[in-house]
PDB file of C-alpha atoms and ligand atoms in Angstrom:
ATOM      1  CA  MET A 149     -26.012   4.413 -63.481  1.00 84.00           C
ATOM      2  CA  SER A 150     -27.903   5.037 -67.224  1.00 94.00           C
ATOM      3  CA  ILE A 151     -30.692   7.140 -68.005  1.00 97.00           C
ATOM      4  CA  ASP A 152     -32.848   4.383 -69.305  1.00 96.00           C
ATOM      5  CA  ARG A 153     -33.511   3.824 -65.490  1.00 96.00           C
ATOM      6  CA  CYS A 154     -35.023   7.342 -65.703  1.00 97.00           C
ATOM      7  CA  HIS A 155     -38.866   6.968 -66.443  1.00 96.00           C
ATOM      8  CA  VAL A 156     -41.973   9.227 -67.265  1.00 97.00           C
ATOM      9  CA  ARG A 157     -45.289   7.685 -65.881  1.00 96.00           C
ATOM     10  CA  ASP A 158     -48.545   9.533 -65.711  1.00 97.00           C
ATOM     11  CA  LEU A 159     -49.675   9.616 -62.627  1.00 98.00           C
ATOM     12  CA  PRO A 160     -53.509   9.064 -61.496  1.00 98.00           C
ATOM     13  CA  ARG A 161     -56.066  11.385 -62.339  1.00 98.00           C
ATOM     14  CA  ILE A 162     -59.239  12.113 -61.095  1.00 98.00           C
ATOM     15  CA  THR A 163     -61.072  14.532 -63.657  1.00 98.00           C
ATOM     16  CA  ASP A 164     -63.593  16.473 -63.319  1.00 98.00           C
ATOM     17  CA  VAL A 165     -65.725  19.436 -64.142  1.00 98.00           C
ATOM     18  CA  ARG A 166     -64.919  21.500 -61.165  1.00 98.00           C
ATOM     19  CA  GLY A 167     -61.419  20.798 -61.800  1.00 98.00           C
ATOM     20  CA  ASN A 168     -58.848  17.973 -62.379  1.00 98.00           C
ATOM     21  CA  LEU A 169     -57.027  15.764 -59.390  1.00 98.00           C
ATOM     22  CA  SER A 170     -53.461  14.244 -59.266  1.00 98.00           C
ATOM     23  CA  TYR A 171     -51.835  12.941 -56.444  1.00 97.00           C
ATOM     24  CA  VAL A 172     -48.390  11.009 -55.887  1.00 96.00           C
ATOM     25  CA  GLU A 173     -47.997   8.515 -53.210  1.00 94.00           C
ATOM     26  CA  GLY A 174     -45.621   5.749 -52.586  1.00 91.00           C
ATOM     27  CA  PRO A 175     -43.922   3.274 -53.149  1.00 91.00           C
ATOM     28  CA  SER A 176     -45.679   2.754 -56.367  1.00 89.00           C
ATOM     29  CA  LEU A 177     -45.823   5.867 -57.843  1.00 92.00           C
ATOM     30  CA  VAL A 178     -42.511   7.684 -55.990  1.00 95.00           C
ATOM     31  CA  PRO A 179     -40.063   4.629 -55.504  1.00 93.00           C
ATOM     32  CA  PHE A 180     -38.170   6.098 -52.366  1.00 97.00           C
ATOM     33  CA  ASP A 181     -39.173   7.337 -49.013  1.00 97.00           C
ATOM     34  CA  ILE A 182     -39.534  11.429 -49.644  1.00 97.00           C
ATOM     35  CA  GLN A 183     -37.662  13.822 -47.188  1.00 98.00           C
ATOM     36  CA  ARG A 184     -37.859  16.692 -48.645  1.00 98.00           C
ATOM     37  CA  VAL A 185     -40.284  19.072 -51.163  1.00 98.00           C
ATOM     38  CA  TYR A 186     -38.420  22.275 -53.169  1.00 98.00           C
ATOM     39  CA  TYR A 187     -40.400  23.845 -56.309  1.00 98.00           C
ATOM     40  CA  LEU A 188     -38.551  26.192 -59.186  1.00 98.00           C
ATOM     41  CA  TYR A 189     -40.579  29.152 -59.947  1.00 98.00           C
ATOM     42  CA  ASP A 190     -40.904  32.702 -61.503  1.00 98.00           C
ATOM     43  CA  VAL A 191     -38.118  31.481 -64.137  1.00 98.00           C
ATOM     44  CA  PRO A 192     -37.269  33.924 -66.550  1.00 97.00           C
ATOM     45  CA  GLY A 193     -37.068  32.991 -70.708  1.00 92.00           C
ATOM     46  CA  GLY A 194     -33.484  31.339 -71.728  1.00 95.00           C
ATOM     47  CA  ALA A 195     -32.922  30.958 -68.518  1.00 97.00           C
ATOM     48  CA  ASP A 196     -31.650  27.245 -67.219  1.00 97.00           C
ATOM     49  CA  ARG A 197     -31.594  25.530 -64.047  1.00 98.00           C
ATOM     50  CA  GLY A 198     -29.796  22.309 -62.649  1.00 97.00           C
ATOM     51  CA  ALA A 199     -26.320  21.945 -64.631  1.00 97.00           C
ATOM     52  CA  HIS A 200     -25.476  19.151 -62.213  1.00 98.00           C
ATOM     53  CA  ALA A 201     -25.630  15.378 -60.893  1.00 98.00           C
ATOM     54  CA  HIS A 202     -26.225  13.788 -57.594  1.00 98.00           C
ATOM     55  CA  LYS A 203     -24.376  11.011 -55.851  1.00 97.00           C
ATOM     56  CA  ALA A 204     -27.192   9.464 -53.740  1.00 98.00           C
ATOM     57  CA  LEU A 205     -29.701  11.168 -54.065  1.00 98.00           C
ATOM     58  CA  HIS A 206     -33.349  10.008 -56.385  1.00 98.00           C
ATOM     59  CA  GLN A 207     -35.728  12.586 -57.417  1.00 98.00           C
ATOM     60  CA  LEU A 208     -39.184  12.808 -59.293  1.00 98.00           C
ATOM     61  CA  VAL A 209     -39.917  16.180 -61.203  1.00 98.00           C
ATOM     62  CA  ILE A 210     -43.200  17.345 -62.123  1.00 98.00           C
ATOM     63  CA  ALA A 211     -44.221  20.215 -64.232  1.00 98.00           C
ATOM     64  CA  LEU A 212     -47.283  21.308 -61.731  1.00 98.00           C
ATOM     65  CA  SER A 213     -48.429  24.554 -64.237  1.00 98.00           C
ATOM     66  CA  GLY A 214     -46.459  24.902 -67.609  1.00 98.00           C
ATOM     67  CA  ALA A 215     -43.732  23.094 -69.542  1.00 98.00           C
ATOM     68  CA  PHE A 216     -40.024  22.402 -69.264  1.00 98.00           C
ATOM     69  CA  ASP A 217     -37.587  20.491 -70.882  1.00 98.00           C
ATOM     70  CA  ILE A 218     -34.898  18.065 -68.734  1.00 98.00           C
ATOM     71  CA  VAL A 219     -31.926  17.019 -70.575  1.00 98.00           C
ATOM     72  CA  LEU A 220     -30.753  13.661 -69.071  1.00 98.00           C
ATOM     73  CA  ASP A 221     -27.154  12.760 -69.249  1.00 98.00           C
ATOM     74  CA  ASP A 222     -25.204   9.228 -68.174  1.00 98.00           C
ATOM     75  CA  GLY A 223     -21.759  10.192 -69.241  1.00 97.00           C
ATOM     76  CA  LYS A 224     -22.320   8.082 -72.106  1.00 96.00           C
ATOM     77  CA  ASN A 225     -25.933   8.671 -73.668  1.00 97.00           C
ATOM     78  CA  ARG A 226     -28.118  11.682 -73.654  1.00 98.00           C
ATOM     79  CA  LYS A 227     -32.016  12.518 -74.209  1.00 97.00           C
ATOM     80  CA  SER A 228     -33.895  15.229 -73.654  1.00 98.00           C
ATOM     81  CA  VAL A 229     -37.807  14.869 -71.648  1.00 98.00           C
ATOM     82  CA  ARG A 230     -40.319  18.089 -71.905  1.00 98.00           C
ATOM     83  CA  LEU A 231     -42.762  17.738 -68.877  1.00 98.00           C
ATOM     84  CA  ASP A 232     -45.960  19.658 -70.007  1.00 98.00           C
ATOM     85  CA  ARG A 233     -48.594  18.213 -68.251  1.00 98.00           C
ATOM     86  CA  ALA A 234     -49.778  18.458 -64.093  1.00 98.00           C
ATOM     87  CA  TYR A 235     -50.033  14.308 -64.336  1.00 98.00           C
ATOM     88  CA  LYS A 236     -46.868  13.744 -65.715  1.00 98.00           C
ATOM     89  CA  SER A 237     -43.761  12.569 -62.973  1.00 98.00           C
ATOM     90  CA  LEU A 238     -40.060  12.060 -64.544  1.00 98.00           C
ATOM     91  CA  TYR A 239     -38.069   9.671 -61.663  1.00 97.00           C
ATOM     92  CA  ILE A 240     -34.488  10.604 -62.049  1.00 98.00           C
ATOM     93  CA  CYS A 241     -31.668   8.083 -60.394  1.00 97.00           C
ATOM     94  CA  PRO A 242     -28.586   9.300 -58.993  1.00 98.00           C
ATOM     95  CA  MET A 243     -25.375   9.949 -60.759  1.00 98.00           C
ATOM     96  CA  ILE A 244     -27.384  11.627 -64.091  1.00 98.00           C
ATOM     97  CA  TRP A 245     -26.008  15.200 -64.765  1.00 98.00           C
ATOM     98  CA  ARG A 246     -29.707  16.610 -65.817  1.00 98.00           C
ATOM     99  CA  THR A 247     -30.528  20.577 -66.897  1.00 98.00           C
ATOM    100  CA  LEU A 248     -33.752  22.300 -66.860  1.00 98.00           C
ATOM    101  CA  ASN A 249     -34.410  24.576 -69.876  1.00 98.00           C
ATOM    102  CA  ASN A 250     -37.226  26.007 -71.976  1.00 98.00           C
ATOM    103  CA  PHE A 251     -39.523  26.897 -69.233  1.00 98.00           C
ATOM    104  CA  SER A 252     -42.841  28.321 -70.442  1.00 98.00           C
ATOM    105  CA  SER A 253     -43.763  31.517 -69.251  1.00 97.00           C
ATOM    106  CA  GLY A 254     -45.477  30.852 -65.388  1.00 97.00           C
ATOM    107  CA  ALA A 255     -43.774  27.063 -65.337  1.00 98.00           C
ATOM    108  CA  VAL A 256     -43.337  25.778 -61.864  1.00 98.00           C
ATOM    109  CA  CYS A 257     -41.096  22.901 -61.569  1.00 98.00           C
ATOM    110  CA  LEU A 258     -42.107  20.299 -58.276  1.00 98.00           C
ATOM    111  CA  VAL A 259     -39.114  18.356 -57.070  1.00 98.00           C
ATOM    112  CA  LEU A 260     -40.049  15.474 -54.497  1.00 98.00           C
ATOM    113  CA  ALA A 261     -36.127  14.398 -53.106  1.00 98.00           C
ATOM    114  CA  SER A 262     -35.214  11.275 -51.424  1.00 98.00           C
ATOM    115  CA  GLU A 263     -32.779  13.037 -49.082  1.00 98.00           C
ATOM    116  CA  ARG A 264     -32.729  16.599 -47.468  1.00 98.00           C
ATOM    117  CA  TYR A 265     -30.379  19.312 -48.571  1.00 98.00           C
ATOM    118  CA  ASP A 266     -26.471  18.128 -48.940  1.00 98.00           C
ATOM    119  CA  GLU A 267     -23.745  20.360 -50.787  1.00 98.00           C
ATOM    120  CA  SER A 268     -21.868  16.916 -50.405  1.00 98.00           C
ATOM    121  CA  ASP A 269     -24.059  15.229 -52.550  1.00 98.00           C
ATOM    122  CA  TYR A 270     -24.149  17.369 -55.975  1.00 98.00           C
ATOM    123  CA  ILE A 271     -21.019  17.220 -58.469  1.00 98.00           C
ATOM    124  CA  ARG A 272     -21.390  20.590 -60.277  1.00 98.00           C
ATOM    125  CA  ASP A 273     -18.435  20.159 -62.402  1.00 98.00           C
ATOM    126  CA  TYR A 274     -19.135  18.611 -65.299  1.00 98.00           C
ATOM    127  CA  ASP A 275     -15.706  16.971 -65.904  1.00 98.00           C
ATOM    128  CA  ASP A 276     -15.853  15.705 -62.336  1.00 98.00           C
ATOM    129  CA  PHE A 277     -18.837  13.878 -63.419  1.00 98.00           C
ATOM    130  CA  LEU A 278     -17.064  11.733 -66.148  1.00 98.00           C
ATOM    131  CA  LYS A 279     -13.875  10.799 -63.796  1.00 97.00           C
ATOM    132  CA  ALA A 280     -16.833   9.643 -61.534  1.00 97.00           C
ATOM    133  CA  VAL A 281     -18.698   7.655 -64.184  1.00 96.00           C
ATOM    134  CA  ASN A 282     -15.834   6.138 -65.505  1.00 92.00           C
ATOM    135  CA  ARG A 283     -14.259   4.909 -61.445  1.00 91.00           C
ATOM    136  CA  GLN A 284     -17.902   3.155 -61.028  1.00 84.00           C
ATOM    137  CA  GLU A 285     -17.939   1.597 -64.106  1.00 78.00           C
ATOM    138  CA  ILE A 286     -13.918  -0.135 -62.909  1.00 75.00           C
ATOM    139  CA  VAL A 287     -15.574  -0.885 -59.422  1.00 67.00           C
ATOM    140  CA  GLU A 288     -18.539  -2.502 -61.129  1.00 67.00           C
TER     141      GLU A 288
HETATM  142  P1  TYD B 399     -29.853  24.154 -56.719  1.00 82.86           P
HETATM  143  O1  TYD B 399     -29.727  22.693 -56.963  1.00 82.86           O
HETATM  144  O2  TYD B 399     -28.034  24.259 -57.318  1.00 82.86           O
HETATM  145  O3  TYD B 399     -30.578  24.925 -57.696  1.00 82.86           O
HETATM  146  P2  TYD B 399     -30.754  24.196 -59.653  1.00 82.86           P
HETATM  147  O4  TYD B 399     -29.521  23.546 -59.779  1.00 82.86           O
HETATM  148  O5  TYD B 399     -31.694  24.269 -59.005  1.00 82.86           O
HETATM  149  O6  TYD B 399     -30.234  25.369 -60.592  1.00 82.86           O
HETATM  150  O7  TYD B 399     -29.981  24.953 -55.855  1.00 82.86           O
HETATM  151  C1  TYD B 399     -29.616  26.998 -55.824  1.00 82.86           C
HETATM  152  C2  TYD B 399     -29.244  27.307 -54.260  1.00 82.86           C
HETATM  153  O8  TYD B 399     -30.386  26.651 -53.787  1.00 82.86           O
HETATM  154  C3  TYD B 399     -28.124  26.438 -53.253  1.00 82.86           C
HETATM  155  O9  TYD B 399     -27.014  27.804 -53.054  1.00 82.86           O
HETATM  156  C4  TYD B 399     -28.770  25.507 -52.859  1.00 82.86           C
HETATM  157  C5  TYD B 399     -29.852  26.068 -52.518  1.00 82.86           C
HETATM  158  N1  TYD B 399     -31.052  24.686 -52.336  1.00 82.86           N
HETATM  159  C6  TYD B 399     -31.356  24.508 -50.697  1.00 82.86           C
HETATM  160  O10 TYD B 399     -30.831  25.479 -50.143  1.00 82.86           O
HETATM  161  N2  TYD B 399     -32.353  23.723 -50.224  1.00 82.86           N
HETATM  162  C7  TYD B 399     -32.689  22.973 -51.639  1.00 82.86           C
HETATM  163  O11 TYD B 399     -33.020  22.157 -51.328  1.00 82.86           O
HETATM  164  C8  TYD B 399     -32.249  23.270 -53.058  1.00 82.86           C
HETATM  165  C9  TYD B 399     -33.158  22.224 -54.053  1.00 82.86           C
HETATM  166  C10 TYD B 399     -31.350  24.057 -53.009  1.00 82.86           C
END
């Protein structure tokens, strides 16, 4: 899998003097069925989250409040995406090593996920991730 498959997309925005509204709905805005929603909050300054890959999980990440960076790494290339608007979403395909950092104070990171929580879907060691990427390339 390539980081080129991970993309930032603006969600619809219904602007209103009473406050703005955005929404996420499938299949055009979420390219998978949502099985789980989780969120990160109260992240202390300087903390990193993530630092793992998923074998099969698809995710859509939204900075509901505040801002943070997501560093995406496919074993060959790396890019950093800053989510800083509640109407921006980042799609992350399987087999991407991701690290979340530079959280602003009060940031809330919402994640829509294609599967329920399953520890066996994680790759938590970077060397294991590189080995899995190389194995995948041999098969393809
Ligand atoms: P983890 O995914 O490692 O957090 P992050 O990558 O954001 O640093 O999850 C941290 C802990 O929370 C870990 O013990 C698993 C647990 N967890 C759940 O029980 N359910 C979930 O949906 C998620 C995302 C994590």
